[in-house]
């Protein structure tokens, strides 16, 4: 019998880069690849913001220096020092207002929130996290915002990381999810106050960021 070696055309008929949605826990989803086409432009915008407000390793109220370096843009910036966690309209280290939120950031956050079932999300704060190999973020709740009906939109760029999403109590066992560059997490409603964190960043390489991971979290602070 004659056997022809041919590639099945159907295998390549679908759009392999189209985003898809995965549920982590109730009311928390990952929009896989949602920001993939915007990676370069988002990273360029991060570089522009960091020129004005350099990444810095802030102190926690407990006196520890965070391994994750941070900067902010938008009306409100999230800061921490020995007097506590809070949103501020200006950068404590320069006294200047934060850089404006780039339109490409705002549009991405609004589109992701809409896709996840939160039309009308209008972020007024964007926290930018930078992870070097070995950096991590311990389990915490995001509870410095005024309105917990508003979701949080979180964009991962660069080296992959393991994201942990627990429940409303610190002791609730977290679900681990690998987030790669271009993935967007949206959560709200019953998950809004869930504990979450990021495991120690493993050494890795990404074409655009080298050994670094960046994360943008968009919130409605006020
Ligand atoms: C990070 N993210 O992924 C840290 N918080 O680097 C967060 O702390 C976070 O991803 C609230 C909602 C989504 C998040
Ligand atoms: Fe958080």
Short mmCIF file of N, CA and C in Angstrom, two decimals, residues 91-174:
data_model
loop_
_atom_site.label_atom_id
_atom_site.label_comp_id
_atom_site.label_asym_id
_atom_site.label_seq_id
_atom_site.Cartn_x
_atom_site.Cartn_y
_atom_site.Cartn_z
N UNK A 91 5.51 60.49 44.60
CA UNK A 91 6.61 59.58 44.91
C UNK A 91 7.33 60.08 46.16
N UNK A 92 7.35 59.31 47.24
CA UNK A 92 7.96 59.80 48.48
C UNK A 92 9.45 60.14 48.32
N UNK A 93 10.14 59.50 47.38
CA UNK A 93 11.58 59.77 47.30
C UNK A 93 11.92 61.02 46.49
N UNK A 94 10.97 61.51 45.68
CA UNK A 94 11.25 62.75 44.92
C UNK A 94 10.24 63.85 45.22
N UNK A 95 9.11 63.47 45.79
CA UNK A 95 8.04 64.44 46.04
C UNK A 95 7.22 64.77 44.79
N UNK A 96 7.59 64.17 43.66
CA UNK A 96 6.89 64.47 42.40
C UNK A 96 5.72 63.52 42.16
N UNK A 97 4.75 63.96 41.37
CA UNK A 97 3.64 63.06 41.02
C UNK A 97 4.18 61.92 40.16
N UNK A 98 3.43 60.83 40.11
CA UNK A 98 3.84 59.65 39.33
C UNK A 98 3.68 59.93 37.84
N UNK A 99 4.46 59.24 37.00
CA UNK A 99 4.24 59.38 35.55
C UNK A 99 2.80 58.99 35.20
N UNK A 100 2.27 59.63 34.19
CA UNK A 100 0.93 59.31 33.72
C UNK A 100 0.87 57.85 33.27
N UNK A 101 -0.29 57.22 33.42
CA UNK A 101 -0.43 55.84 32.96
C UNK A 101 -0.45 55.84 31.42
N UNK A 102 0.49 55.13 30.79
CA UNK A 102 0.50 55.13 29.32
C UNK A 102 -0.82 54.56 28.77
N UNK A 103 -1.27 55.08 27.66
CA UNK A 103 -2.54 54.64 27.08
C UNK A 103 -2.51 53.14 26.77
N UNK A 104 -1.34 52.63 26.35
CA UNK A 104 -1.26 51.20 26.03
C UNK A 104 -1.49 50.34 27.29
N UNK A 105 -1.10 50.86 28.46
CA UNK A 105 -1.36 50.16 29.72
C UNK A 105 -2.86 50.16 30.01
N UNK A 106 -3.43 51.38 29.99
CA UNK A 106 -4.83 51.55 30.36
C UNK A 106 -5.74 50.71 29.45
N UNK A 107 -5.47 50.79 28.14
CA UNK A 107 -6.31 50.08 27.18
C UNK A 107 -6.22 48.56 27.39
N UNK A 108 -5.03 48.07 27.68
CA UNK A 108 -4.86 46.63 27.92
C UNK A 108 -5.63 46.20 29.17
N UNK A 109 -5.49 46.98 30.24
CA UNK A 109 -6.17 46.63 31.51
C UNK A 109 -7.68 46.64 31.34
N UNK A 110 -8.18 47.64 30.64
CA UNK A 110 -9.63 47.75 30.43
C UNK A 110 -10.12 46.58 29.57
N UNK A 111 -9.37 46.25 28.51
CA UNK A 111 -9.77 45.14 27.63
C UNK A 111 -9.76 43.81 28.38
N UNK A 112 -8.75 43.60 29.22
CA UNK A 112 -8.66 42.34 29.98
C UNK A 112 -9.80 42.25 30.99
N UNK A 113 -10.07 43.35 31.68
CA UNK A 113 -11.16 43.35 32.67
C UNK A 113 -12.50 43.07 31.98
N UNK A 114 -12.71 43.69 30.84
CA UNK A 114 -13.96 43.48 30.09
C UNK A 114 -14.09 42.03 29.67
N UNK A 115 -13.00 41.47 29.16
CA UNK A 115 -12.98 40.06 28.73
C UNK A 115 -13.33 39.13 29.90
N UNK A 116 -12.90 39.51 31.10
CA UNK A 116 -13.12 38.66 32.28
C UNK A 116 -14.45 38.95 32.98
N UNK A 117 -15.24 39.87 32.43
CA UNK A 117 -16.56 40.11 33.00
C UNK A 117 -16.66 41.32 33.91
N UNK A 118 -15.72 42.26 33.77
CA UNK A 118 -15.76 43.49 34.56
C UNK A 118 -15.75 44.71 33.63
N UNK A 119 -16.84 44.94 32.89
CA UNK A 119 -16.88 46.13 32.05
C UNK A 119 -16.90 47.36 32.96
N UNK A 120 -16.32 48.46 32.47
CA UNK A 120 -16.36 49.68 33.27
C UNK A 120 -15.19 49.85 34.23
N UNK A 121 -14.25 48.92 34.22
CA UNK A 121 -13.06 49.06 35.07
C UNK A 121 -12.23 50.25 34.59
N UNK A 122 -11.93 51.17 35.50
CA UNK A 122 -11.12 52.35 35.16
C UNK A 122 -9.95 52.44 36.13
N UNK A 123 -8.81 51.84 35.77
CA UNK A 123 -7.69 51.84 36.72
C UNK A 123 -7.15 53.24 36.96
N UNK A 124 -6.82 53.54 38.21
CA UNK A 124 -6.17 54.83 38.52
C UNK A 124 -4.79 54.61 39.14
N UNK A 125 -4.36 53.34 39.21
CA UNK A 125 -3.05 53.02 39.78
C UNK A 125 -2.46 51.83 39.05
N UNK A 126 -1.17 51.90 38.77
CA UNK A 126 -0.47 50.75 38.21
C UNK A 126 0.85 50.59 38.94
N UNK A 127 0.98 49.45 39.61
CA UNK A 127 2.21 49.11 40.31
C UNK A 127 3.05 48.24 39.38
N UNK A 128 4.31 48.58 39.23
CA UNK A 128 5.21 47.83 38.34
C UNK A 128 6.25 47.12 39.20
N UNK A 129 6.25 45.81 39.13
CA UNK A 129 7.19 44.99 39.93
C UNK A 129 8.27 44.43 39.02
N UNK A 130 9.49 44.43 39.50
CA UNK A 130 10.60 43.83 38.75
C UNK A 130 11.28 42.77 39.61
N UNK A 131 11.33 41.54 39.09
CA UNK A 131 11.92 40.40 39.80
C UNK A 131 13.25 40.04 39.17
N UNK A 132 14.29 39.98 39.99
CA UNK A 132 15.57 39.41 39.57
C UNK A 132 15.55 37.95 39.99
N UNK A 133 16.45 37.12 39.45
CA UNK A 133 16.48 35.73 39.91
C UNK A 133 16.59 35.70 41.43
N UNK A 134 15.78 34.88 42.07
CA UNK A 134 15.80 34.78 43.52
C UNK A 134 14.77 35.67 44.21
N UNK A 135 14.22 36.66 43.49
CA UNK A 135 13.23 37.55 44.13
C UNK A 135 11.90 36.81 44.28
N UNK A 136 11.14 37.17 45.31
CA UNK A 136 9.85 36.53 45.54
C UNK A 136 8.91 37.51 46.22
N UNK A 137 7.63 37.16 46.23
CA UNK A 137 6.67 37.96 46.98
C UNK A 137 5.86 37.04 47.85
N UNK A 138 5.96 37.24 49.14
CA UNK A 138 5.26 36.39 50.09
C UNK A 138 3.74 36.53 49.98
N UNK A 139 3.04 35.56 50.56
CA UNK A 139 1.57 35.59 50.52
C UNK A 139 1.05 36.87 51.16
N UNK A 140 0.15 37.54 50.45
CA UNK A 140 -0.43 38.78 50.96
C UNK A 140 -1.83 38.97 50.37
N UNK A 141 -2.57 39.90 50.94
CA UNK A 141 -3.86 40.31 50.37
C UNK A 141 -3.68 41.71 49.82
N UNK A 142 -4.41 42.05 48.74
CA UNK A 142 -4.43 43.43 48.25
C UNK A 142 -5.66 44.07 48.86
N UNK A 143 -5.45 44.87 49.89
CA UNK A 143 -6.62 45.41 50.59
C UNK A 143 -6.47 46.88 50.93
N UNK A 144 -5.57 47.58 50.22
CA UNK A 144 -5.40 49.01 50.46
C UNK A 144 -6.28 49.86 49.55
N UNK A 145 -7.12 49.19 48.73
CA UNK A 145 -7.99 49.92 47.80
C UNK A 145 -9.32 50.21 48.48
N UNK A 146 -10.05 51.20 47.94
CA UNK A 146 -11.30 51.62 48.58
C UNK A 146 -12.50 50.73 48.25
N UNK A 147 -12.54 50.22 47.02
CA UNK A 147 -13.74 49.55 46.54
C UNK A 147 -13.41 48.13 46.08
N UNK A 148 -13.76 47.14 46.92
CA UNK A 148 -13.41 45.76 46.57
C UNK A 148 -14.33 45.17 45.51
N UNK A 149 -15.29 45.96 45.03
CA UNK A 149 -16.08 45.50 43.87
C UNK A 149 -15.27 45.63 42.59
N UNK A 150 -14.19 46.41 42.64
CA UNK A 150 -13.33 46.58 41.46
C UNK A 150 -12.31 45.45 41.41
N UNK A 151 -12.09 44.88 40.23
CA UNK A 151 -11.14 43.77 40.13
C UNK A 151 -9.70 44.27 40.11
N UNK A 152 -8.77 43.34 40.06
CA UNK A 152 -7.35 43.65 39.85
C UNK A 152 -6.94 42.95 38.57
N UNK A 153 -6.16 43.64 37.76
CA UNK A 153 -5.66 43.08 36.50
C UNK A 153 -4.14 43.04 36.60
N UNK A 154 -3.56 41.87 36.34
CA UNK A 154 -2.14 41.66 36.55
C UNK A 154 -1.50 41.08 35.29
N UNK A 155 -0.49 41.77 34.77
CA UNK A 155 0.14 41.39 33.49
C UNK A 155 1.56 40.90 33.76
N UNK A 156 1.89 39.71 33.26
CA UNK A 156 3.23 39.15 33.42
C UNK A 156 4.06 39.34 32.16
N UNK A 157 5.32 39.74 32.33
CA UNK A 157 6.23 39.94 31.21
C UNK A 157 7.61 39.38 31.57
N UNK A 158 8.26 38.76 30.59
CA UNK A 158 9.62 38.27 30.81
C UNK A 158 9.65 36.82 31.27
N UNK A 159 10.59 36.53 32.16
CA UNK A 159 10.83 35.16 32.64
C UNK A 159 9.58 34.60 33.35
N UNK A 160 9.24 33.33 33.13
CA UNK A 160 8.07 32.75 33.80
C UNK A 160 8.23 32.70 35.33
N UNK A 161 7.10 32.72 36.02
CA UNK A 161 7.12 32.63 37.48
C UNK A 161 5.98 31.74 37.94
N UNK A 162 6.12 31.21 39.15
CA UNK A 162 5.03 30.45 39.76
C UNK A 162 4.24 31.37 40.67
N UNK A 163 2.98 31.55 40.31
CA UNK A 163 2.06 32.40 41.06
C UNK A 163 1.25 31.51 41.98
N UNK A 164 1.10 31.92 43.23
CA UNK A 164 0.32 31.15 44.20
C UNK A 164 -0.95 31.91 44.54
N UNK A 165 -2.07 31.23 44.41
CA UNK A 165 -3.34 31.87 44.76
C UNK A 165 -4.06 31.03 45.79
N UNK A 166 -4.18 31.59 46.98
CA UNK A 166 -4.84 30.89 48.07
C UNK A 166 -6.28 31.35 48.24
N UNK A 167 -6.77 31.23 49.44
CA UNK A 167 -8.14 31.62 49.74
C UNK A 167 -8.17 32.88 50.57
N UNK A 168 -9.30 33.09 51.24
CA UNK A 168 -9.49 34.31 52.03
C UNK A 168 -8.73 34.27 53.35
N UNK A 169 -8.32 33.08 53.75
CA UNK A 169 -7.54 32.96 54.99
C UNK A 169 -6.12 32.54 54.66
N UNK A 170 -5.16 33.07 55.39
CA UNK A 170 -3.75 32.79 55.12
C UNK A 170 -3.47 31.29 55.10
N UNK A 171 -4.21 30.55 55.92
CA UNK A 171 -3.91 29.11 56.01
C UNK A 171 -4.52 28.31 54.86
N UNK A 172 -5.37 28.91 54.02
CA UNK A 172 -5.96 28.17 52.90
C UNK A 172 -4.87 27.76 51.92
N UNK A 173 -4.86 26.51 51.53
CA UNK A 173 -3.80 26.00 50.67
C UNK A 173 -3.83 26.67 49.29
N UNK A 174 -2.70 27.26 48.86
CA UNK A 174 -2.72 27.95 47.57
C UNK A 174 -2.63 27.00 46.37
#
